[in-house]
Amino acid sequence: MKIYGVTGYKNAGKTGLMERLVTEITSRGFTVSTLKHAHHSFDVDHPGKDSYRHRHAGAHQVLLSSATRWALMTELRDNDEVPLADLLAKLDPVDLILVEGYKRDAHPKIEAYRAENKHPVLAQEDPTVRAVASDCALDVTQPRFDLNDTKAIADFILSEVGL
């Protein structure tokens, strides 16, 4: 499986870019899965639901299944966060996995950048950032794309991973 990341600081446009890339790349006939890193606690379950009650009773894993989807939740409790490589191994084979976040990991990435956030440009110091998608002109050595030029960004990523 091929892996490519979308990285950048908060509110840089990562999620919107991911969404547009999934739509663009799947429209070309490729299969795509996504993996997103959250820097905060999150919950996909809701208080009062049976699965929530199972987890809060102490279950290590709860698997929900229906005719339309299934989801497996694993409670880490006091254990360390699972490394990206271990999470990738849990995904079914597809043509491309797009990873949102994980800016410190070694996979190739494109940086989403918005001028209004006034953050430093990660690409200037991170060799794993192969290109920048921004809403402004930037002085970078990597290729730079308009943040909204999804087709060109998809072309670049697919070329980078050999698809």
N, CA, C and O atoms as a DFTB+ gen file, in Angstrom:
652 C
 N C O
     1  1       0.848      -1.189       0.000
     2  2       0.000       0.000       0.000
     3  2       0.884       1.240       0.000
     4  3       1.956       1.264       0.604
     5  1       0.420       2.240      -0.675
     6  2       1.120       3.517      -0.739
     7  2       0.570       4.432       0.356
     8  3      -0.625       4.422       0.649
     9  1       1.455       5.215       0.948
    10  2       1.068       6.110       2.041
    11  2       1.553       7.518       1.723
    12  3       2.688       7.720       1.294
    13  1       0.663       8.494       1.945
    14  2       1.034       9.895       1.752
    15  2       0.303      10.721       2.781
    16  3      -0.868      10.471       3.068
    17  1       0.980      11.702       3.337
    18  2       0.404      12.499       4.409
    19  2       0.000      13.896       3.992
    20  3       0.523      14.460       3.031
    21  1      -0.940      14.435       4.736
    22  2      -1.312      15.847       4.667
    23  2      -1.061      16.391       6.063
    24  3      -1.684      15.953       7.030
    25  1      -0.156      17.339       6.163
    26  2       0.235      17.864       7.459
    27  2       0.096      19.379       7.479
    28  3      -0.208      20.002       6.462
    29  1       0.318      19.951       8.632
    30  2       0.217      21.395       8.794
    31  2      -0.326      21.706      10.172
    32  3      -0.747      20.815      10.910
    33  1      -0.309      22.970      10.503
    34  2      -0.816      23.395      11.801
    35  2      -2.342      23.440      11.799
    36  3      -2.978      23.314      10.753
    37  1      -2.912      23.621      12.979
    38  2      -4.354      23.713      13.152
    39  2      -4.934      24.822      12.260
    40  3      -4.336      25.889      12.117
    41  1      -6.078      24.564      11.676
    42  2      -6.802      25.508      10.814
    43  2      -6.040      25.883       9.540
    44  3      -6.248      26.961       8.981
    45  1      -5.163      24.995       9.087
    46  2      -4.413      25.256       7.852
    47  2      -5.142      24.738       6.616
    48  3      -4.742      25.046       5.493
    49  1      -6.200      23.959       6.802
    50  2      -6.946      23.422       5.668
    51  2      -6.691      21.952       5.403
    52  3      -7.014      21.456       4.324
    53  1      -6.120      21.246       6.364
    54  2      -5.794      19.833       6.182
    55  2      -7.032      18.985       5.886
    56  3      -7.046      18.226       4.916
    57  1      -8.059      19.108       6.707
    58  2      -9.234      18.243       6.567
    59  2      -9.970      18.511       5.261
    60  3     -10.400      17.572       4.591
    61  1     -10.118      19.772       4.896
    62  2     -10.757      20.091       3.621
    63  2      -9.968      19.528       2.452
    64  3     -10.544      18.989       1.506
    65  1      -8.641      19.654       2.519
    66  2      -7.790      19.110       1.466
    67  2      -7.920      17.589       1.418
    68  3      -8.030      17.011       0.337
    69  1      -7.908      16.946       2.569
    70  2      -8.074      15.489       2.623
    71  2      -9.384      15.083       1.954
    72  3      -9.406      14.175       1.123
    73  1     -10.454      15.742       2.309
    74  2     -11.772      15.418       1.760
    75  2     -11.772      15.560       0.234
    76  3     -12.261      14.685      -0.480
    77  1     -11.222      16.661      -0.245
    78  2     -11.180      16.885      -1.693
    79  2     -10.280      15.853      -2.387
    80  3     -10.602      15.386      -3.480
    81  1      -9.157      15.498      -1.756
    82  2      -8.260      14.507      -2.347
    83  2      -8.917      13.130      -2.420
    84  3      -8.776      12.432      -3.424
    85  1      -9.624      12.738      -1.378
    86  2     -10.312      11.443      -1.404
    87  2     -11.309      11.418      -2.562
    88  3     -11.362      10.447      -3.317
    89  1     -12.092      12.477      -2.701
    90  2     -13.066      12.551      -3.787
    91  2     -12.378      12.485      -5.150
    92  3     -12.799      11.727      -6.024
    93  1     -11.322      13.277      -5.329
    94  2     -10.609      13.329      -6.610
    95  2      -9.958      11.994      -6.948
    96  3     -10.100      11.499      -8.066
    97  1      -9.248      11.414      -5.994
    98  2      -8.478      10.200      -6.277
    99  2      -9.397       8.998      -6.460
   100  3      -9.145       8.166      -7.332
   101  1     -10.451       8.886      -5.665
   102  2     -11.386       7.769      -5.862
   103  2     -12.141       7.914      -7.181
   104  3     -12.510       6.911      -7.791
   105  1     -12.378       9.158      -7.632
   106  2     -13.055       9.356      -8.921
   107  2     -12.198       8.860     -10.082
   108  3     -12.705       8.637     -11.181
   109  1     -10.914       8.691      -9.841
   110  2      -9.998       8.175     -10.866
   111  2      -9.901       6.653     -10.823
   112  3      -9.139       6.055     -11.582
   113  1     -10.675       6.028      -9.934
   114  2     -10.718       4.569      -9.874
   115  2      -9.809       3.932      -8.840
   116  3      -9.724       2.705      -8.777
   117  1      -9.130       4.723      -8.033
   118  2      -8.260       4.177      -6.996
   119  2      -9.043       3.992      -5.697
   120  3     -10.001       4.717      -5.426
   121  1      -8.623       3.016      -4.903
   122  2      -9.200       2.855      -3.573
   123  2      -8.343       3.627      -2.582
   124  3      -7.114       3.593      -2.642
   125  1      -9.014       4.324      -1.667
   126  2      -8.327       5.193      -0.704
   127  2      -8.895       4.949       0.682
   128  3     -10.110       4.847       0.854
   129  1      -8.025       4.855       1.660
   130  2      -8.426       4.877       3.068
   131  2      -7.744       6.076       3.714
   132  3      -6.747       6.584       3.200
   133  1      -8.282       6.523       4.834
   134  2      -7.684       7.652       5.544
   135  2      -7.428       7.284       6.993
   136  3      -8.105       6.436       7.574
   137  1      -6.435       7.941       7.553
   138  2      -6.105       7.793       8.962
   139  2      -5.831       9.198       9.483
   140  3      -4.988       9.912       8.940
   141  1      -6.535       9.590      10.527
   142  2      -6.388      10.942      11.063
   143  2      -5.898      10.884      12.503
   144  3      -6.400      10.102      13.310
   145  1      -4.922      11.710      12.810
   146  2      -4.431      11.832      14.179
   147  2      -5.173      12.963      14.874
   148  3      -5.341      14.047      14.316
   149  1      -5.611      12.699      16.084
   150  2      -6.261      13.728      16.894
   151  2      -5.356      14.043      18.078
   152  3      -4.847      13.137      18.737
   153  1      -5.158      15.329      18.345
   154  2      -4.305      15.737      19.471
   155  2      -5.096      15.874      20.753
   156  3      -4.563      16.321      21.769
   157  1      -6.331      15.505      20.719
   158  2      -7.208      15.658      21.873
   159  2      -7.985      14.372      22.065
   160  3      -8.016      13.517      21.180
   161  1      -8.598      14.238      23.194
   162  2      -9.455      13.085      23.437
   163  2     -10.683      13.200      22.547
   164  3     -11.205      14.296      22.342
   165  1     -11.136      12.093      22.026
   166  2     -12.337      12.102      21.200
   167  2     -13.150      10.860      21.525
   168  3     -12.644       9.916      22.131
   169  1     -14.381      10.867      21.129
   170  2     -15.242       9.722      21.350
   171  2     -16.162       9.574      20.161
   172  3     -16.793      10.540      19.734
   173  1     -16.244       8.373      19.626
   174  2     -17.155       8.106      18.521
   175  2     -18.442       7.468      19.027
   176  3     -19.344       7.152      18.251
   177  1     -18.506       7.293      20.305
   178  2     -19.634       6.642      20.954
   179  2     -20.441       7.669      21.724
   180  3     -19.966       8.784      21.940
   181  1     -21.644       7.322      22.143
   182  2     -22.503       8.270      22.834
   183  2     -23.015       7.701      24.158
   184  3     -23.411       6.538      24.228
   185  1     -23.006       8.532      25.209
   186  2     -23.510       8.074      26.500
   187  2     -24.922       7.491      26.376
   188  3     -25.784       8.028      25.680
   189  1     -25.116       6.395      27.063
   190  2     -26.422       5.752      27.067
   191  2     -26.554       4.625      26.060
   192  3     -27.380       3.732      26.247
   193  1     -25.756       4.644      24.990
   194  2     -25.814       3.580      23.986
   195  2     -25.184       2.318      24.566
   196  3     -24.318       2.398      25.437
   197  1     -25.614       1.161      24.089
   198  2     -25.117      -0.114      24.614
   199  2     -23.598      -0.215      24.519
   200  3     -22.941      -0.640      25.469
   201  1     -23.039       0.176      23.367
   202  2     -21.589       0.066      23.193
   203  2     -20.842       0.974      24.174
   204  3     -19.798       0.595      24.704
   205  1     -21.372       2.151      24.408
   206  2     -20.785       3.073      25.389
   207  2     -20.804       2.417      26.774
   208  3     -19.821       2.475      27.513
   209  1     -21.905       1.813      27.102
   210  2     -22.039       1.145      28.403
   211  2     -21.038       0.004      28.524
   212  3     -20.474      -0.207      29.598
   213  1     -20.807      -0.738      27.437
   214  2     -19.829      -1.828      27.453
   215  2     -18.424      -1.296      27.750
   216  3     -17.703      -1.839      28.587
   217  1     -18.048      -0.208      27.034
   218  2     -16.713       0.369      27.232
   219  2     -16.534       0.877      28.655
   220  3     -15.512       0.631      29.296
   221  1     -17.536       1.583      29.132
   222  2     -17.426       2.156      30.473
   223  2     -17.520       1.107      31.579
   224  3     -17.151       1.374      32.723
   225  1     -18.003      -0.060      31.247
   226  2     -18.001      -1.166      32.199
   227  2     -16.618      -1.806      32.284
   228  3     -16.342      -2.574      33.206
   229  1     -15.733      -1.485      31.308
   230  2     -14.360      -1.977      31.361
   231  2     -13.918      -2.814      30.184
   232  3     -12.793      -3.312      30.191
   233  1     -14.752      -2.992      29.170
   234  2     -14.354      -3.791      28.006
   235  2     -13.117      -3.178      27.337
   236  3     -13.036      -1.962      27.160
   237  1     -12.175      -4.017      26.975
   238  2     -10.971      -3.560      26.283
   239  2     -11.309      -3.172      24.840
   240  3     -10.846      -2.146      24.342
   241  1     -12.122      -4.002      24.174
   242  2     -12.562      -3.700      22.822
   243  2     -14.068      -3.889      22.717
   244  3     -14.653      -4.758      23.362
   245  1     -14.680      -3.048      21.883
   246  2     -16.101      -3.181      21.578
   247  2     -16.220      -3.085      20.066
   248  3     -15.755      -2.124      19.454
   249  1     -16.850      -4.094      19.470
   250  2     -17.062      -4.094      18.035
   251  2     -18.550      -3.903      17.785
   252  3     -19.380      -4.665      18.281
   253  1     -18.874      -2.873      17.006
   254  2     -20.258      -2.603      16.612
   255  2     -20.421      -3.047      15.172
   256  3     -19.524      -2.835      14.356
   257  1     -21.541      -3.656      14.848
   258  2     -21.753      -4.107      13.485
   259  2     -23.206      -3.910      13.082
   260  3     -24.123      -4.089      13.883
   261  1     -23.394      -3.535      11.810
   262  2     -24.735      -3.427      11.239
   263  2     -24.639      -3.831       9.773
   264  3     -23.577      -4.228       9.296
   265  1     -25.733      -3.728       9.082
   266  2     -25.742      -4.076       7.656
   267  2     -24.978      -3.065       6.810
   268  3     -24.649      -3.365       5.662
   269  1     -24.683      -1.875       7.337
   270  2     -24.007      -0.838       6.544
   271  2     -22.559      -0.574       6.935
   272  3     -21.799      -0.064       6.111
   273  1     -22.142      -0.903       8.165
   274  2     -20.754      -0.671       8.561
   275  2     -20.454      -1.394       9.869
   276  3     -21.355      -1.827      10.587
   277  1     -19.173      -1.509      10.152
   278  2     -18.760      -1.989      11.463
   279  2     -17.632      -1.107      11.965
   280  3     -16.905      -0.498      11.181
   281  1     -17.498      -1.046      13.263
   282  2     -16.456      -0.221      13.883
   283  2     -15.919      -0.956      15.100
   284  3     -16.671      -1.529      15.889
   285  1     -14.611      -0.926      15.231
   286  2     -13.952      -1.541      16.374
   287  2     -13.322      -0.437      17.207
   288  3     -12.498       0.330      16.709
   289  1     -13.704      -0.355      18.459
   290  2     -13.123       0.624      19.377
   291  2     -12.254      -0.122      20.378
   292  3     -12.674      -1.120      20.963
   293  1     -11.046       0.374      20.565
   294  2     -10.112      -0.202      21.521
   295  2      -9.764       0.866      22.546
   296  3      -9.341       1.966      22.189
   297  1      -9.941       0.546      23.791
   298  2      -9.613       1.470      24.879
   299  2      -8.140       1.314      25.245
   300  3      -7.685       0.211      25.547
   301  1      -7.402       2.412      25.218
   302  2      -5.997       2.368      25.601
   303  2      -5.819       2.449      27.113
   304  3      -4.805       2.015      27.660
   305  1      -6.817       3.009      27.772
   306  2      -6.760       3.245      29.220
   307  2      -5.457       3.970      29.549
   308  3      -5.300       5.118      29.134
   309  1      -4.539       3.379      30.256
   310  2      -3.303       4.070      30.619
   311  2      -2.107       3.651      29.762
   312  3      -0.962       3.931      30.114
   313  1      -2.368       2.991      28.655
   314  2      -1.283       2.560      27.769
   315  2      -0.878       3.699      26.835
   316  3      -1.615       4.670      26.665
   317  1       0.307       3.563      26.232
   318  2       0.810       4.569      25.304
   319  2      -0.032       4.613      24.025
   320  3      -0.700       3.644      23.667
   321  1       0.019       5.753      23.357
   322  2      -0.637       5.889      22.062
   323  2      -0.015       4.895      21.085
   324  3       1.191       4.654      21.124
   325  1      -0.830       4.326      20.220
   326  2      -0.378       3.328      19.247
   327  2       0.405       4.018      18.135
   328  3      -0.067       5.015      17.588
   329  1       1.602       3.511      17.781
   330  2       2.392       4.118      16.702
   331  2       1.673       4.033      15.350
   332  3       0.878       3.125      15.107
   333  1       1.972       4.992      14.490
   334  2       1.355       5.048      13.174
   335  2       1.516       3.733      12.420
   336  3       0.547       3.250      11.834
   337  1       2.691       3.146      12.416
   338  2       2.927       1.900      11.675
   339  2       1.985       0.790      12.127
   340  3       1.489       0.023      11.301
   341  1       1.737       0.699      13.419
   342  2       0.829      -0.325      13.933
   343  2      -0.610      -0.059      13.497
   344  3      -1.356      -0.996      13.214
   345  1      -0.998       1.202      13.443
   346  2      -2.350       1.545      12.998
   347  2      -2.522       1.263      11.508
   348  3      -3.558       0.746      11.089
   349  1      -1.516       1.598      10.712
   350  2      -1.577       1.336       9.278
   351  2      -1.752      -0.154       9.006
   352  3      -2.460      -0.539       8.076
   353  1      -1.108      -0.992       9.818
   354  2      -1.195      -2.440       9.643
   355  2      -2.613      -2.973       9.897
   356  3      -2.938      -4.080       9.466
   357  1      -3.443      -2.217      10.577
   358  2      -4.807      -2.646      10.865
   359  2      -5.774      -2.371       9.701
   360  3      -6.892      -2.885       9.690
   361  1      -5.344      -1.567       8.728
   362  2      -6.213      -1.208       7.612
   363  2      -6.193      -2.271       6.519
   364  3      -5.171      -2.915       6.282
   365  1      -7.332      -2.445       5.858
   366  2      -7.418      -3.353       4.718
   367  2      -6.573      -2.797       3.574
   368  3      -6.376      -1.585       3.486
   369  1      -6.073      -3.666       2.698
   370  2      -5.285      -3.200       1.550
   371  2      -6.111      -2.293       0.625
   372  3      -7.249      -2.608       0.276
   373  1      -5.513      -1.174       0.242
   374  2      -6.085      -0.226      -0.717
   375  2      -4.938       0.306      -1.565
   376  3      -3.772       0.007      -1.305
   377  1      -5.273       1.094      -2.575
   378  2      -4.222       1.678      -3.406
   379  2      -3.426       2.745      -2.653
   380  3      -2.205       2.828      -2.785
   381  1      -4.135       3.563      -1.856
   382  2      -3.481       4.693      -1.190
   383  2      -4.109       4.951       0.169
   384  3      -5.332       4.955       0.314
   385  1      -3.261       5.163       1.154
   386  2      -3.719       5.615       2.465
   387  2      -3.261       7.058       2.620
   388  3      -2.069       7.356       2.541
   389  1      -4.221       7.945       2.840
   390  2      -3.907       9.348       3.120
   391  2      -3.931       9.529       4.630
   392  3      -4.907       9.175       5.290
   393  1      -2.864      10.075       5.166
   394  2      -2.705      10.248       6.606
   395  2      -2.773      11.731       6.931
   396  3      -1.981      12.520       6.417
   397  1      -3.718      12.111       7.782
   398  2      -3.826      13.508       8.218
   399  2      -3.159      13.650       9.580
   400  3      -3.493      12.942      10.530
   401  1      -2.219      14.572       9.655
   402  2      -1.489      14.775      10.899
   403  2      -0.197      13.971      10.886
   404  3       0.423      13.793       9.837
   405  1       0.200      13.493      12.044
   406  2       1.443      12.722      12.184
   407  2       2.617      13.449      11.533
   408  3       3.394      12.848      10.791
   409  1       2.740      14.737      11.816
   410  2       3.769      15.541      11.164
   411  2       5.184      15.129      11.533
   412  3       6.120      15.460      10.804
   413  1       5.374      14.423      12.634
   414  2       6.721      14.016      13.059
   415  2       7.134      12.659      12.502
   416  3       8.285      12.255      12.672
   417  1       6.221      11.942      11.839
   418  2       6.551      10.633      11.283
   419  2       7.247      10.786       9.931
   420  3       7.221      11.859       9.329
   421  1       7.870       9.699       9.460
   422  2       8.794       9.775       8.325
   423  2       8.167       9.579       6.948
   424  3       8.897       9.602       5.957
   425  1       6.880       9.391       6.838
   426  2       6.258       9.201       5.523
   427  2       6.244      10.520       4.738
   428  3       6.312      11.592       5.338
   429  1       6.158      10.450       3.407
   430  2       6.113      11.685       2.611
   431  2       4.802      12.430       2.835
   432  3       3.754      11.822       3.050
   433  1       4.882      13.770       2.780
   434  2       3.725      14.608       3.109
   435  2       3.657      15.827       2.205
   436  3       4.640      16.246       1.595
   437  1       2.447      16.377       2.147
   438  2       2.243      17.703       1.589
   439  2       1.755      18.569       2.740
   440  3       0.919      18.140       3.537
   441  1       2.270      19.770       2.825
   442  2       1.878      20.673       3.904
   443  2       0.754      21.594       3.446
   444  3       0.850      22.237       2.400
   445  1      -0.306      21.649       4.235
   446  2      -1.362      22.637       4.017
   447  2      -0.976      23.873       4.826
   448  3      -0.637      23.773       6.005
   449  1      -1.031      25.039       4.183
   450  2      -0.576      26.268       4.841
   451  2      -1.521      27.420       4.505
   452  3      -1.850      27.656       3.342
   453  1      -1.948      28.126       5.543
   454  2      -2.752      29.340       5.374
   455  2      -1.993      30.516       5.982
   456  3      -1.543      30.443       7.126
   457  1      -1.853      31.588       5.227
   458  2      -1.100      32.769       5.664
   459  2      -1.683      33.377       6.932
   460  3      -0.935      33.828       7.800
   461  1      -2.999      33.397       7.050
   462  2      -3.639      34.061       8.189
   463  2      -3.247      33.449       9.533
   464  3      -3.365      34.111      10.564
   465  1      -2.784      32.201       9.541
   466  2      -2.407      31.551      10.803
   467  2      -1.040      31.980      11.314
   468  3      -0.738      31.835      12.499
   469  1      -0.219      32.507      10.421
   470  2       1.108      33.037      10.780
   471  2       2.021      32.009      11.470
   472  3       2.827      32.370      12.328
   473  1       1.888      30.742      11.095
   474  2       2.770      29.707      11.626
   475  2       4.007      29.600      10.742
   476  3       3.982      30.024       9.586
   477  1       5.078      29.044      11.271
   478  2       6.228      28.799      10.407
   479  2       5.860      27.742       9.353
   480  3       4.930      26.957       9.546
   481  1       6.586      27.736       8.265
   482  2       6.363      26.750       7.208
   483  2       7.160      25.500       7.562
   484  3       8.389      25.543       7.627
   485  1       6.468      24.392       7.790
   486  2       7.124      23.144       8.179
   487  2       8.111      22.662       7.118
   488  3       9.160      22.104       7.439
   489  1       7.763      22.884       5.859
   490  2       8.587      22.396       4.747
   491  2      10.010      22.933       4.781
   492  3      10.924      22.299       4.255
   493  1      10.203      24.084       5.387
   494  2      11.537      24.678       5.412
   495  2      12.526      23.889       6.261
   496  3      13.738      24.019       6.091
   497  1      12.006      23.065       7.182
   498  2      12.913      22.314       8.051
   499  2      12.625      20.814       8.093
   500  3      13.283      20.083       8.833
   501  1      11.660      20.350       7.317
   502  2      11.280      18.944       7.364
   503  2      11.411      18.324       5.976
   504  3      10.615      18.630       5.088
   505  1      12.407      17.456       5.775
   506  2      12.622      16.865       4.446
   507  2      11.514      15.894       4.022
   508  3      11.439      15.536       2.847
   509  1      10.661      15.464       4.942
   510  2       9.556      14.576       4.554
   511  2       8.405      15.347       3.919
   512  3       7.516      14.740       3.323
   513  1       8.407      16.680       4.038
   514  2       7.396      17.505       3.378
   515  2       7.877      17.736       1.949
   516  3       8.841      18.467       1.720
   517  1       7.200      17.107       0.995
   518  2       7.635      17.111      -0.399
   519  2       7.054      18.259      -1.210
   520  3       7.559      18.585      -2.285
   521  1       5.973      18.882      -0.684
   522  2       5.325      19.986      -1.390
   523  2       4.499      20.775      -0.393
   524  3       4.236      20.316       0.718
   525  1       4.092      21.971      -0.803
   526  2       3.261      22.827       0.046
   527  2       2.036      23.256      -0.754
   528  3       2.146      23.669      -1.908
   529  1       0.875      23.152      -0.127
   530  2      -0.375      23.648      -0.707
   531  2      -0.780      24.845       0.146
   532  3      -1.110      24.692       1.322
   533  1      -0.753      26.045      -0.453
   534  2      -0.977      27.244       0.353
   535  2      -1.922      28.217      -0.337
   536  3      -2.212      28.110      -1.529
   537  1      -2.389      29.170       0.465
   538  2      -3.271      30.214      -0.060
   539  2      -2.499      31.498      -0.370
   540  3      -3.092      32.557      -0.580
   541  1      -1.162      31.388      -0.396
   542  2      -0.324      32.556      -0.654
   543  2       0.992      32.107      -1.269
   544  3       1.329      30.924      -1.234
   545  1       1.725      33.042      -1.825
   546  2       3.060      32.750      -2.343
   547  2       3.996      32.492      -1.163
   548  3       3.914      33.172      -0.141
   549  1       4.875      31.521      -1.304
   550  2       5.835      31.189      -0.247
   551  2       7.209      30.979      -0.867
   552  3       7.323      30.562      -2.020
   553  1       8.242      31.269      -0.099
   554  2       9.602      31.037      -0.534
   555  2      10.039      29.667      -0.025
   556  3      10.641      29.557       1.043
   557  1       9.733      28.622      -0.796
   558  2      10.101      27.251      -0.427
   559  2      10.784      26.593      -1.616
   560  3      10.570      26.983      -2.764
   561  1      11.606      25.592      -1.327
   562  2      12.296      24.880      -2.402
   563  2      11.434      23.762      -2.987
   564  3      11.663      23.331      -4.118
   565  1      10.449      23.292      -2.228
   566  2       9.553      22.245      -2.696
   567  2       8.520      22.833      -3.668
   568  3       8.297      24.043      -3.692
   569  1       7.900      21.963      -4.461
   570  2       6.805      22.456      -5.307
   571  2       5.715      23.089      -4.446
   572  3       5.430      22.615      -3.346
   573  1       5.099      24.176      -4.958
   574  2       4.016      24.832      -4.240
   575  2       2.777      24.834      -5.119
   576  3       2.831      25.162      -6.304
   577  1       1.657      24.458      -4.507
   578  2       0.375      24.413      -5.192
   579  2      -0.595      25.358      -4.512
   580  3      -0.478      25.637      -3.318
   581  1      -1.546      25.843      -5.274
   582  2      -2.652      26.577      -4.674
   583  2      -3.425      25.583      -3.821
   584  3      -3.710      24.475      -4.276
   585  1      -3.764      25.950      -2.614
   586  2      -4.446      25.075      -1.671
   587  2      -5.741      24.500      -2.249
   588  3      -6.163      23.415      -1.849
   589  1      -6.365      25.201      -3.169
   590  2      -7.625      24.742      -3.740
   591  2      -7.478      24.032      -5.083
   592  3      -8.481      23.665      -5.696
   593  1      -6.250      23.834      -5.549
   594  2      -6.036      23.149      -6.825
   595  2      -5.912      21.645      -6.576
   596  3      -4.837      21.058      -6.695
   597  1      -7.031      21.054      -6.233
   598  2      -7.060      19.649      -5.834
   599  2      -6.544      18.732      -6.933
   600  3      -5.813      17.784      -6.646
   601  1      -6.903      18.990      -8.172
   602  2      -6.470      18.120      -9.276
   603  2      -4.942      18.095      -9.369
   604  3      -4.353      17.019      -9.475
   605  1      -4.298      19.250      -9.332
   606  2      -2.834      19.303      -9.426
   607  2      -2.176      18.632      -8.218
   608  3      -1.158      17.954      -8.359
   609  1      -2.753      18.821      -7.040
   610  2      -2.200      18.197      -5.835
   611  2      -2.344      16.685      -5.926
   612  3      -1.415      15.951      -5.590
   613  1      -3.510      16.213      -6.380
   614  2      -3.726      14.769      -6.553
   615  2      -2.753      14.209      -7.584
   616  3      -2.171      13.146      -7.368
   617  1      -2.570      14.912      -8.705
   618  2      -1.606      14.476      -9.725
   619  2      -0.214      14.316      -9.106
   620  3       0.471      13.323      -9.352
   621  1       0.196      15.301      -8.301
   622  2       1.515      15.272      -7.667
   623  2       1.648      14.065      -6.735
   624  3       2.627      13.323      -6.807
   625  1       0.651      13.875      -5.859
   626  2       0.709      12.768      -4.896
   627  2       0.734      11.429      -5.625
   628  3       1.542      10.562      -5.293
   629  1      -0.136      11.251      -6.608
   630  2      -0.180       9.978      -7.327
   631  2       1.137       9.723      -8.062
   632  3       1.591       8.581      -8.134
   633  1       1.738      10.746      -8.593
   634  2       3.039      10.608      -9.232
   635  2       4.105      10.235      -8.203
   636  3       4.944       9.370      -8.457
   637  1       4.069      10.882      -7.059
   638  2       5.050      10.614      -5.993
   639  2       4.997       9.152      -5.532
   640  3       6.038       8.549      -5.272
   641  1       3.798       8.584      -5.432
   642  2       3.674       7.212      -4.922
   643  2       3.674       6.160      -6.037
   644  3       3.632       4.961      -5.759
   645  1       3.721       6.608      -7.296
   646  2       3.793       5.676      -8.412
   647  2       2.460       5.083      -8.828
   648  3       2.401       3.953      -9.313
   649  1       1.396       5.836      -8.641
   650  2       0.064       5.361      -9.090
   651  2      -0.400       6.133     -10.308
   652  3      -1.488       5.877     -10.823
